[in-house]
Coordinates of C-alpha atoms and ligand atoms in Angstrom, one line a residue:
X253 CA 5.8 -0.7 -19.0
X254 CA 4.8 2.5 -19.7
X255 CA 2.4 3.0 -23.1
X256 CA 1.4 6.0 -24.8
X257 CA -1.7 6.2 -22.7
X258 CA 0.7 5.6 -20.1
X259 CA 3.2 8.6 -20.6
X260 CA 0.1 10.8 -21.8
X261 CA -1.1 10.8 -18.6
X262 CA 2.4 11.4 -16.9
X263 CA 1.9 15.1 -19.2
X264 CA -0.8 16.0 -17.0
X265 CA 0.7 15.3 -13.5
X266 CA 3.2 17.3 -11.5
X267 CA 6.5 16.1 -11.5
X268 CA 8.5 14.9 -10.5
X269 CA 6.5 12.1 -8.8
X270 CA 6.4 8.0 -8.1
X271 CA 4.9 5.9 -9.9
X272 CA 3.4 2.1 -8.6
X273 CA 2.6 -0.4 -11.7
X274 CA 0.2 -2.8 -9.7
X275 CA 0.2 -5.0 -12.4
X276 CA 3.8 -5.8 -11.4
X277 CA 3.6 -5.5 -7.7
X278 CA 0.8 -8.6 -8.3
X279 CA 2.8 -10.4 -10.3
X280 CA 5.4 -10.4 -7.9
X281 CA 2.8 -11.1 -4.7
X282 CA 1.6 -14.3 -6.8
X283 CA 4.9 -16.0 -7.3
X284 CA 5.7 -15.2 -3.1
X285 CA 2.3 -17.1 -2.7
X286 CA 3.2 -19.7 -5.0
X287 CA 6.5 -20.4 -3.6
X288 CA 6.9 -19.3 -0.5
X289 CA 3.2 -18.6 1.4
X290 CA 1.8 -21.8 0.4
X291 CA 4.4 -23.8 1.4
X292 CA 4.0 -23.1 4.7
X293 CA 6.3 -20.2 5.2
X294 CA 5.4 -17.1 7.3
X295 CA 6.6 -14.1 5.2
X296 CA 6.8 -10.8 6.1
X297 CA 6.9 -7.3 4.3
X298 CA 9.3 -5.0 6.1
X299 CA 7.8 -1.8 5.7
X300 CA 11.0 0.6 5.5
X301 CA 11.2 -0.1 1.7
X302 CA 7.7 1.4 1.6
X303 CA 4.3 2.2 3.3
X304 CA 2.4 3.6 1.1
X305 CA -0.6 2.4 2.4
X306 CA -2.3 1.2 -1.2
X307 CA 1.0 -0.8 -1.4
X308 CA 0.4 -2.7 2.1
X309 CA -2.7 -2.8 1.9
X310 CA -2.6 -5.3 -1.5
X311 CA 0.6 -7.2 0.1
X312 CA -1.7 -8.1 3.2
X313 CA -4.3 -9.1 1.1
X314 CA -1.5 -11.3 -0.6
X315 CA -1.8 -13.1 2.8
X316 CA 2.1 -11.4 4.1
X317 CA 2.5 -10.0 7.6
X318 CA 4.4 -7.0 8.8
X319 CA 8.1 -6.0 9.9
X320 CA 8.4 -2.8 11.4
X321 CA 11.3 -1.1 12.2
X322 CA 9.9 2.1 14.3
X323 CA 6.5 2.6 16.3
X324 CA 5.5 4.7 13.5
X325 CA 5.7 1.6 11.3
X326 CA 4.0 -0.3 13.7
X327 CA 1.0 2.1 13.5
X328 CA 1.1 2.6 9.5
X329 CA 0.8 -1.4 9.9
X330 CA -1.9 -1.8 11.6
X331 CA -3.7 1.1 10.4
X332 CA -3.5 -0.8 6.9
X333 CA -5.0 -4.0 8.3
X334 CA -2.2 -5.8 9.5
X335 CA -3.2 -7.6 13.0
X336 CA -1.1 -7.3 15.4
X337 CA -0.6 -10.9 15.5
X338 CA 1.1 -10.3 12.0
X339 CA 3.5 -7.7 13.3
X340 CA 7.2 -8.6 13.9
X341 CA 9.6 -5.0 15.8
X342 CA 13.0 -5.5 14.7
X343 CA 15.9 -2.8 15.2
X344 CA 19.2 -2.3 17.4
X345 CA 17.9 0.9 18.8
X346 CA 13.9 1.1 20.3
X347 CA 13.4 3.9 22.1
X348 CA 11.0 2.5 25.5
X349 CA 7.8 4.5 23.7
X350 CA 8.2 2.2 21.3
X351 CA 8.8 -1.1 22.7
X352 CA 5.3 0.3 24.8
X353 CA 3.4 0.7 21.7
X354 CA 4.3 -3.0 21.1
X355 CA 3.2 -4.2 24.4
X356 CA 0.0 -2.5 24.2
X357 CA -0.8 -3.4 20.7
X358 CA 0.9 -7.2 21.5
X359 CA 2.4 -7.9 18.9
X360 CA 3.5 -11.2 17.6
X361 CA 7.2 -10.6 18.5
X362 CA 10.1 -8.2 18.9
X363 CA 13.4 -9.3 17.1
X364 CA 15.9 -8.4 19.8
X365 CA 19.7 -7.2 19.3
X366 CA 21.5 -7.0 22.3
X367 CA 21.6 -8.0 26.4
X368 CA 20.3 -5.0 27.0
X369 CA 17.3 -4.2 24.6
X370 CA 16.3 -7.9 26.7
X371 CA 16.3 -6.3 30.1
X372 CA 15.1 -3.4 29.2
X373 CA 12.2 -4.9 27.3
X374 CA 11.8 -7.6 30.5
X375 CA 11.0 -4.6 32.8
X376 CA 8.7 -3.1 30.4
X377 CA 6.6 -5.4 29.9
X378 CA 6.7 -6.3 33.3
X379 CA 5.5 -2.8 34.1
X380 CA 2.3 -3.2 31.6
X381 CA 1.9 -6.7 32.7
X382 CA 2.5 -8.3 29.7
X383 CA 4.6 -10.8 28.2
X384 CA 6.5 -10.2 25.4
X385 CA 7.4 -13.2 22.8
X386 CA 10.9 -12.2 21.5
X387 CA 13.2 -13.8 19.0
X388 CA 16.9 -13.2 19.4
X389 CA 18.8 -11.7 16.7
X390 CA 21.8 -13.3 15.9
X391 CA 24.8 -12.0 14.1
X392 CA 26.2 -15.3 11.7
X393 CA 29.0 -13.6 10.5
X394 CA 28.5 -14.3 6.8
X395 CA 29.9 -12.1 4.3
X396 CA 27.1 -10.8 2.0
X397 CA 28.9 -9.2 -0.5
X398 CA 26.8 -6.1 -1.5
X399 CA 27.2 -1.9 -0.8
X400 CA 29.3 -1.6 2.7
X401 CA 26.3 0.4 3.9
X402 CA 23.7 -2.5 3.6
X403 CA 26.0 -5.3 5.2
X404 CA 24.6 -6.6 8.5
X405 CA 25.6 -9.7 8.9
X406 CA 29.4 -9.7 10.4
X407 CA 31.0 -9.1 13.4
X408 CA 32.3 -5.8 12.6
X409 CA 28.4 -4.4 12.2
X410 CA 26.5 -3.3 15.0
X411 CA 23.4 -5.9 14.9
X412 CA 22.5 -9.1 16.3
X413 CA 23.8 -10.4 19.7
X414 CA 27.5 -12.2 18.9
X415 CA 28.4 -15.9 18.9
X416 CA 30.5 -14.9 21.5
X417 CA 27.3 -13.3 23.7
X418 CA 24.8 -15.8 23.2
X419 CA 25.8 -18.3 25.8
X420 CA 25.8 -16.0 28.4
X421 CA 22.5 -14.3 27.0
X422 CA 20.6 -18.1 27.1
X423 CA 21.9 -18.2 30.3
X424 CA 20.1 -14.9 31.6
X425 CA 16.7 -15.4 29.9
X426 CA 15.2 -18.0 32.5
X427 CA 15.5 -15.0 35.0
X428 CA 13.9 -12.2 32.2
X429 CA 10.4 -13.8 33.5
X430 CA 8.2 -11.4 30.9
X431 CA 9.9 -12.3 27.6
X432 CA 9.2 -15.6 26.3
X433 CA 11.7 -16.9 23.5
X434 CA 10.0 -18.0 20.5
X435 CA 12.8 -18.1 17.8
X436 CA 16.1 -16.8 16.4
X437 CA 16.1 -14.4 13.3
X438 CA 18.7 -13.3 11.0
X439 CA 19.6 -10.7 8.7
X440 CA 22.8 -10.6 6.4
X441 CA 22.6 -7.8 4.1
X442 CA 20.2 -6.1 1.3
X443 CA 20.5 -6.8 -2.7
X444 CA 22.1 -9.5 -2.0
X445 CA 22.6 -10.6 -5.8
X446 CA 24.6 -13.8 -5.1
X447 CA 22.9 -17.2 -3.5
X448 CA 25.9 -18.1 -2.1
X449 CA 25.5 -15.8 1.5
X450 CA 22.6 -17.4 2.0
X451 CA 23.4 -21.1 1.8
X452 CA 25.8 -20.0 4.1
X453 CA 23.6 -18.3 6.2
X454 CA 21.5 -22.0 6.5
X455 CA 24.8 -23.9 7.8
X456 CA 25.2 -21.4 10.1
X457 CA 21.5 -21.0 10.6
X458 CA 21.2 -24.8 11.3
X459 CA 24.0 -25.1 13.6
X460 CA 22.6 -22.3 16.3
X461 CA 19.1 -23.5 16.1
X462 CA 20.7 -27.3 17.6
X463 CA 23.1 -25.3 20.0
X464 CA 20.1 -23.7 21.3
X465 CA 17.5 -26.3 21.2
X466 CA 20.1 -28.2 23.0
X467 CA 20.2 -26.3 25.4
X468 CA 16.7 -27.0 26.1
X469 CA 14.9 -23.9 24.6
X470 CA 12.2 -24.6 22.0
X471 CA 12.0 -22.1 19.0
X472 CA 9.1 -21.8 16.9
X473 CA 10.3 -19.3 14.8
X474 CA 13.8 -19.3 12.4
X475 CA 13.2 -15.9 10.4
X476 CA 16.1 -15.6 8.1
X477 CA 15.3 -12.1 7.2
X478 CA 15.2 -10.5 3.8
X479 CA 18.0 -9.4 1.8
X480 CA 17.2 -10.9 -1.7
X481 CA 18.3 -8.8 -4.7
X482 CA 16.7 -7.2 -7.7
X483 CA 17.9 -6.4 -11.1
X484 CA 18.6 -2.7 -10.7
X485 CA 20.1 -3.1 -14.8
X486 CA 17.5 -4.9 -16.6
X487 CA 14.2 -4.7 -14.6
X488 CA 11.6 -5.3 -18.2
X489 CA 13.1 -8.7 -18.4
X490 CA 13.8 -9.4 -14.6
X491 CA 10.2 -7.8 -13.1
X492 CA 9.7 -10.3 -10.9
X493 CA 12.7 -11.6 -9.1
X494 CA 13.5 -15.7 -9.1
X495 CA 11.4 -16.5 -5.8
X496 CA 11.3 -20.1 -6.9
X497 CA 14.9 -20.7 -6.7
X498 CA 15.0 -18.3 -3.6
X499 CA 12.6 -20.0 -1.3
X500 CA 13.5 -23.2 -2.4
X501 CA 17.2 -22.5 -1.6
X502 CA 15.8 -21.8 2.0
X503 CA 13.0 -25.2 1.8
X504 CA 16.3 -27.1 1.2
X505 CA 18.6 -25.2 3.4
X506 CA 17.2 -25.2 6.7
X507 CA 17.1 -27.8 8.2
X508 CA 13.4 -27.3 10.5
X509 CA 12.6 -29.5 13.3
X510 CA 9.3 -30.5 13.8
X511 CA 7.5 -27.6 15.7
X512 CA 9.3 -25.2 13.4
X513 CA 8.4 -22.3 10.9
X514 CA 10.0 -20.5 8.5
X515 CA 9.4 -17.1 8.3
X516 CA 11.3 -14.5 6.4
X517 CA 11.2 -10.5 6.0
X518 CA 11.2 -9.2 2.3
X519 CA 11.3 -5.7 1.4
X520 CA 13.2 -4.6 -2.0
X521 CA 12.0 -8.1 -4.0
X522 CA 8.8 -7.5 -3.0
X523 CA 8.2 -3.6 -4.2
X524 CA 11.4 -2.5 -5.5
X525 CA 10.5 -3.6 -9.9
X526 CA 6.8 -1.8 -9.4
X527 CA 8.0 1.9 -8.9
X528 CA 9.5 4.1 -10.6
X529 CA 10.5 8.1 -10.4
X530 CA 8.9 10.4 -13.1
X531 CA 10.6 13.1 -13.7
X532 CA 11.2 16.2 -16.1
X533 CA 13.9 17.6 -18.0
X534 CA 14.2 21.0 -16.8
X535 CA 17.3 22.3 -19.2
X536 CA 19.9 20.6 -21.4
X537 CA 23.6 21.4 -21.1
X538 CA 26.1 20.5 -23.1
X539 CA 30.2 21.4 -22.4
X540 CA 33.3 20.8 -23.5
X541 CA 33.5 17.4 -22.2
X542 CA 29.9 16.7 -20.7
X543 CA 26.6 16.8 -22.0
X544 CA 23.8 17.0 -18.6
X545 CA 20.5 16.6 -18.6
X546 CA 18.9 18.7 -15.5
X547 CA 16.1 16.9 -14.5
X548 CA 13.2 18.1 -11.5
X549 CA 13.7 15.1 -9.5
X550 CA 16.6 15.1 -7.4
X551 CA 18.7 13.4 -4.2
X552 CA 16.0 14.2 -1.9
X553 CA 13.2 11.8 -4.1
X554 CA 15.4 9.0 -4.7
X555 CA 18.8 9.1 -2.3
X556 CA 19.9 5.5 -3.9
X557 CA 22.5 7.1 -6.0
X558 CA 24.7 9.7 -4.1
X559 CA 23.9 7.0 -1.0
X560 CA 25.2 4.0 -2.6
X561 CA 26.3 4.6 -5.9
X562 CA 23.2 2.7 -6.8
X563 CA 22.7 2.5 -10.6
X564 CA 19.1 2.7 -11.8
X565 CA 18.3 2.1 -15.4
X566 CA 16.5 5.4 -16.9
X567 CA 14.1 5.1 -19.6
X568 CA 13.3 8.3 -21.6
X569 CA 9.1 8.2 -22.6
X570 CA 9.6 11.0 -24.9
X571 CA 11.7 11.3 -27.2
X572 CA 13.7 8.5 -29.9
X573 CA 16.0 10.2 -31.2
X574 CA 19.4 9.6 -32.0
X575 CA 21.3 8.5 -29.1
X576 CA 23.9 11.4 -26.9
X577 CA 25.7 10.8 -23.8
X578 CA 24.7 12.6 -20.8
X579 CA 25.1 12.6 -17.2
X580 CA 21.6 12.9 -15.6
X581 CA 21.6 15.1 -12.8
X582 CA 19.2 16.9 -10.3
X583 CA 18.8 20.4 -9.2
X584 CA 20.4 20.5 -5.5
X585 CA 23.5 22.0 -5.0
X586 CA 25.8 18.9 -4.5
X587 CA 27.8 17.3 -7.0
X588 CA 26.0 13.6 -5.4
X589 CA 23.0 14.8 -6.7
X590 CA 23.5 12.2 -10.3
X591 CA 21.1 10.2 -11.1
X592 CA 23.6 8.7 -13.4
X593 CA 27.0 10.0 -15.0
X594 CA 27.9 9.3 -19.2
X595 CA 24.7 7.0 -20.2
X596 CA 23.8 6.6 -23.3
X597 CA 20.1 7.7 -23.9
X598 CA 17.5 9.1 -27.1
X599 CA 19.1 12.9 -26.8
X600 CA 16.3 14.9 -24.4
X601 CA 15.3 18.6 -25.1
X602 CA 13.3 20.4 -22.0
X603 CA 10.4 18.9 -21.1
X604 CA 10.9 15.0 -22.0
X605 CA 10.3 12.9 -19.3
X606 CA 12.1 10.3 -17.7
X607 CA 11.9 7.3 -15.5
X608 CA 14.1 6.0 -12.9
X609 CA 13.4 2.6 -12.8
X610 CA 13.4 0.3 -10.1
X611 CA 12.7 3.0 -7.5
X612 CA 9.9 1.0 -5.6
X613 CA 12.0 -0.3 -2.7
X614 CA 13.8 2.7 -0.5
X615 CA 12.9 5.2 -2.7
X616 CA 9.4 7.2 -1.5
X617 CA 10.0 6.5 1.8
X618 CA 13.8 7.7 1.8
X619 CA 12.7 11.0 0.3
X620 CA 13.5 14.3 2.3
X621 CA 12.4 17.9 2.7
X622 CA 15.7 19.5 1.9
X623 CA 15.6 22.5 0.4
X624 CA 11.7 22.9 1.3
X625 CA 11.4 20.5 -1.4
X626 CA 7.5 19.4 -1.4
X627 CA 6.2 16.3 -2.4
X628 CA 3.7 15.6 -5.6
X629 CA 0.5 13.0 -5.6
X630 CA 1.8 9.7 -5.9
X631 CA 0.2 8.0 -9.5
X632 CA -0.6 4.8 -9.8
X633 CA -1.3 2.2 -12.7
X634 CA -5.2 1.9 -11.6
X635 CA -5.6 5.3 -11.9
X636 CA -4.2 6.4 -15.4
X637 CA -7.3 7.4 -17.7
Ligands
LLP285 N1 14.9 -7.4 7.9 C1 15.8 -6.5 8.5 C2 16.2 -6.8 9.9 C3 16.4 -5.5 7.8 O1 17.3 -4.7 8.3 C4 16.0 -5.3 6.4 C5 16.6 -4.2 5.6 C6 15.1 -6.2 5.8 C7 14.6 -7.2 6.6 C8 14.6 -6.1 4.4 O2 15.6 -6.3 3.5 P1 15.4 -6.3 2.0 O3 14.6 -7.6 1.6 O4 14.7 -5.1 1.6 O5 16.8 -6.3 1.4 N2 18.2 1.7 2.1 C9 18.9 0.7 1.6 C10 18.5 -0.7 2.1 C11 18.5 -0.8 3.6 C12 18.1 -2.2 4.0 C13 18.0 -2.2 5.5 N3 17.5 -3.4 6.1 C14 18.9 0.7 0.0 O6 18.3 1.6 -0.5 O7 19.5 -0.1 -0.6

């Protein structure tokens, strides 16, 4: 992943800073082609786990359209090339601006979350005399068994319209006379690990698509999100996640009538393997009953860890030597601001650097401005000389 010519360059960039191995993000395009584009399936990129815009630019060219979550998403999209025939608007909360830029631009369809995001919409886009193909999002209640923060999928969370709702919402739409219902759509939960959420999420997937096709309505669309995990701990072996067994858990699962597609919205297995966080050892400390390492990258490039307790593996380019234990730590003045707490790694002095692996998914685009921090040139693999 990262050799000498590799790590010599790092030397002469400012750190800390991310770094995009296209060799992987094409590896992992091709096997989405190969077992998900080509047969037949409509996959989207959902931009919130990154938009840089080298990055969606290749993942168009991959032949993937776009989810956007915010109307600043919606324009990154389609300043990158996506049509906005490609685009799909998901989100429990768009603000009318939004929901606007949508119409104008219209799009292929907004995922809606609630009786109201449908009326408001309806008036809208009867205002701007458009009509706006929606799907309905609808919470399965399945149990994805990942970080409490990234659970979607149950009752308890606030997205989706209810079981318990949908009824009366199928009801109602025959009277929302500028939204046209194309399809249902579904989202349980991110790094998902597991495959057994999702074969759940198909019976349960299955069962709503008759009760509402039943009911006479005729959906073209069954998007059954994103959600699939990576391998945070071994990402040189595991570079490309197992989209054979994923898509073909999905081919198998649903059960698509006739007029049916299947689309699906992948962020983290798409990006997350080809980034990683470069970063610097500023000073070494060692205590009592701790050694740290004080690296330049902190909470505010990659949030993963004080967010979710996430564990990224961290390589260290520069050094071999023996082997210490250190907690890896940034420079902002919070205890969550680990990287990682007694790992065992070659023992750093200042100036080694260090990757955080893995970081290509949530990472860039979750970075903030705290402490006036300012962000370095993002590096990537085609431009190391
Ligand atoms: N579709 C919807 C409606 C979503 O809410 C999400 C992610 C996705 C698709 C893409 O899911 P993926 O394939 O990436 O799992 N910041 C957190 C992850 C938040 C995910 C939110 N929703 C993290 O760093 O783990």
């Amino acid at each position: 992943m990262f050799p000498s010519e590799v790590t010599d360059f790092f030397k002469t960039q400012k750190t800390p800073f991310y770094y995009y191995d296209l060799d992987v993000l094409n590896a992992t395009l091709s096997e989405i082609k190969k077992h998900g584009i080509s047969k037949g399936f409509r996959v989207h990129f959902a931009l919130k786990a990154n938009n840089q815009p080298k990055i969606l630019k290749m993942i168009k060219k991959a032949g993937m359209g776009a989810d956007c979550v915010s109307g600043g998403e919606i324009q990154r999209a389609i300043d990158t090339g996506f049509t906005p025939d490609e685009i799909a608007f998901a989100g429990v909360g768009k603000s009318d601006e939004e929901m606007e830029l949508g119409l104008q631009h219209d799009i292929f369809c907004f995922n809606c979350e609630s009786p109201q995001e449908l009326e408001v919409l309806n008036e809208l886009a009867g205002k701007s005399e458009k009509k706006a193909r929606i799907a309905l999002r609808l919470n399965p209640n399945v149990e994805a068994n990942t970080h409490k923060y990234i659970t979607t999928g149950l009752s308890e969370n606030k997205f989706g319209i209810n079981a318990s709702d949908l009824d009366k919402v199928l009801e109602k739409l025959p009277e929302l006379e500028n939204l046209e219902l194309i399809g249902i759509h579904f989202h349980i939960g991110s790094q998902i690990e597991k495959f057994t959420p999702f074969e759940e999420l198909c019976r349960k997937a299955n069962a709503l698509n008759d009760h509402i096709e039943d009911k006479g309505f005729k959906l073209s669309v069954i998007n059954v999100g994103g959600g699939f995990g990576i391998n945070y701990a071994h990402p040189n072996d595991n570079s490309v996640p197992d989209f054979e067994r994923f898509f073909g858990l999905f081919e198998k699962g649903i059960k698509l009538k006739d007029h049916q597609q299947l689309h699906f919205e992948l962020g983290r297995s798409v990006v997350g393997q080809c980034g990683s966080l470069i970063t610097k050892v500023l000073f070494t400390k060692y205590g009592q009953t701790k050694n740290f390492a004080i690296v330049d990258a902190g909470m505010t490039e990659l949030i993963r860890p004080a967010l979710y307790q996430a564990a990224h593996r961290i390589d260290v380019l520069t050094s071999s030597k023996a082997r210490k234990e250190y907690d890896v730590v940034g420079p902002i003045c919070e205890s969550s601001d680990t990287f990682r707490k007694d790992i065992s790694i070659p023992e750093v002095e200042r100036g080694d650097l260090i990757a955080i692996r893995s970081a290509g998914a949530y990472g860039e685009v979750m970075r903030s401005a705290y402490n006036l921090r300012e962000a370095n040139p993002t590096v990537y693999s085609d431009e190391v000389k």
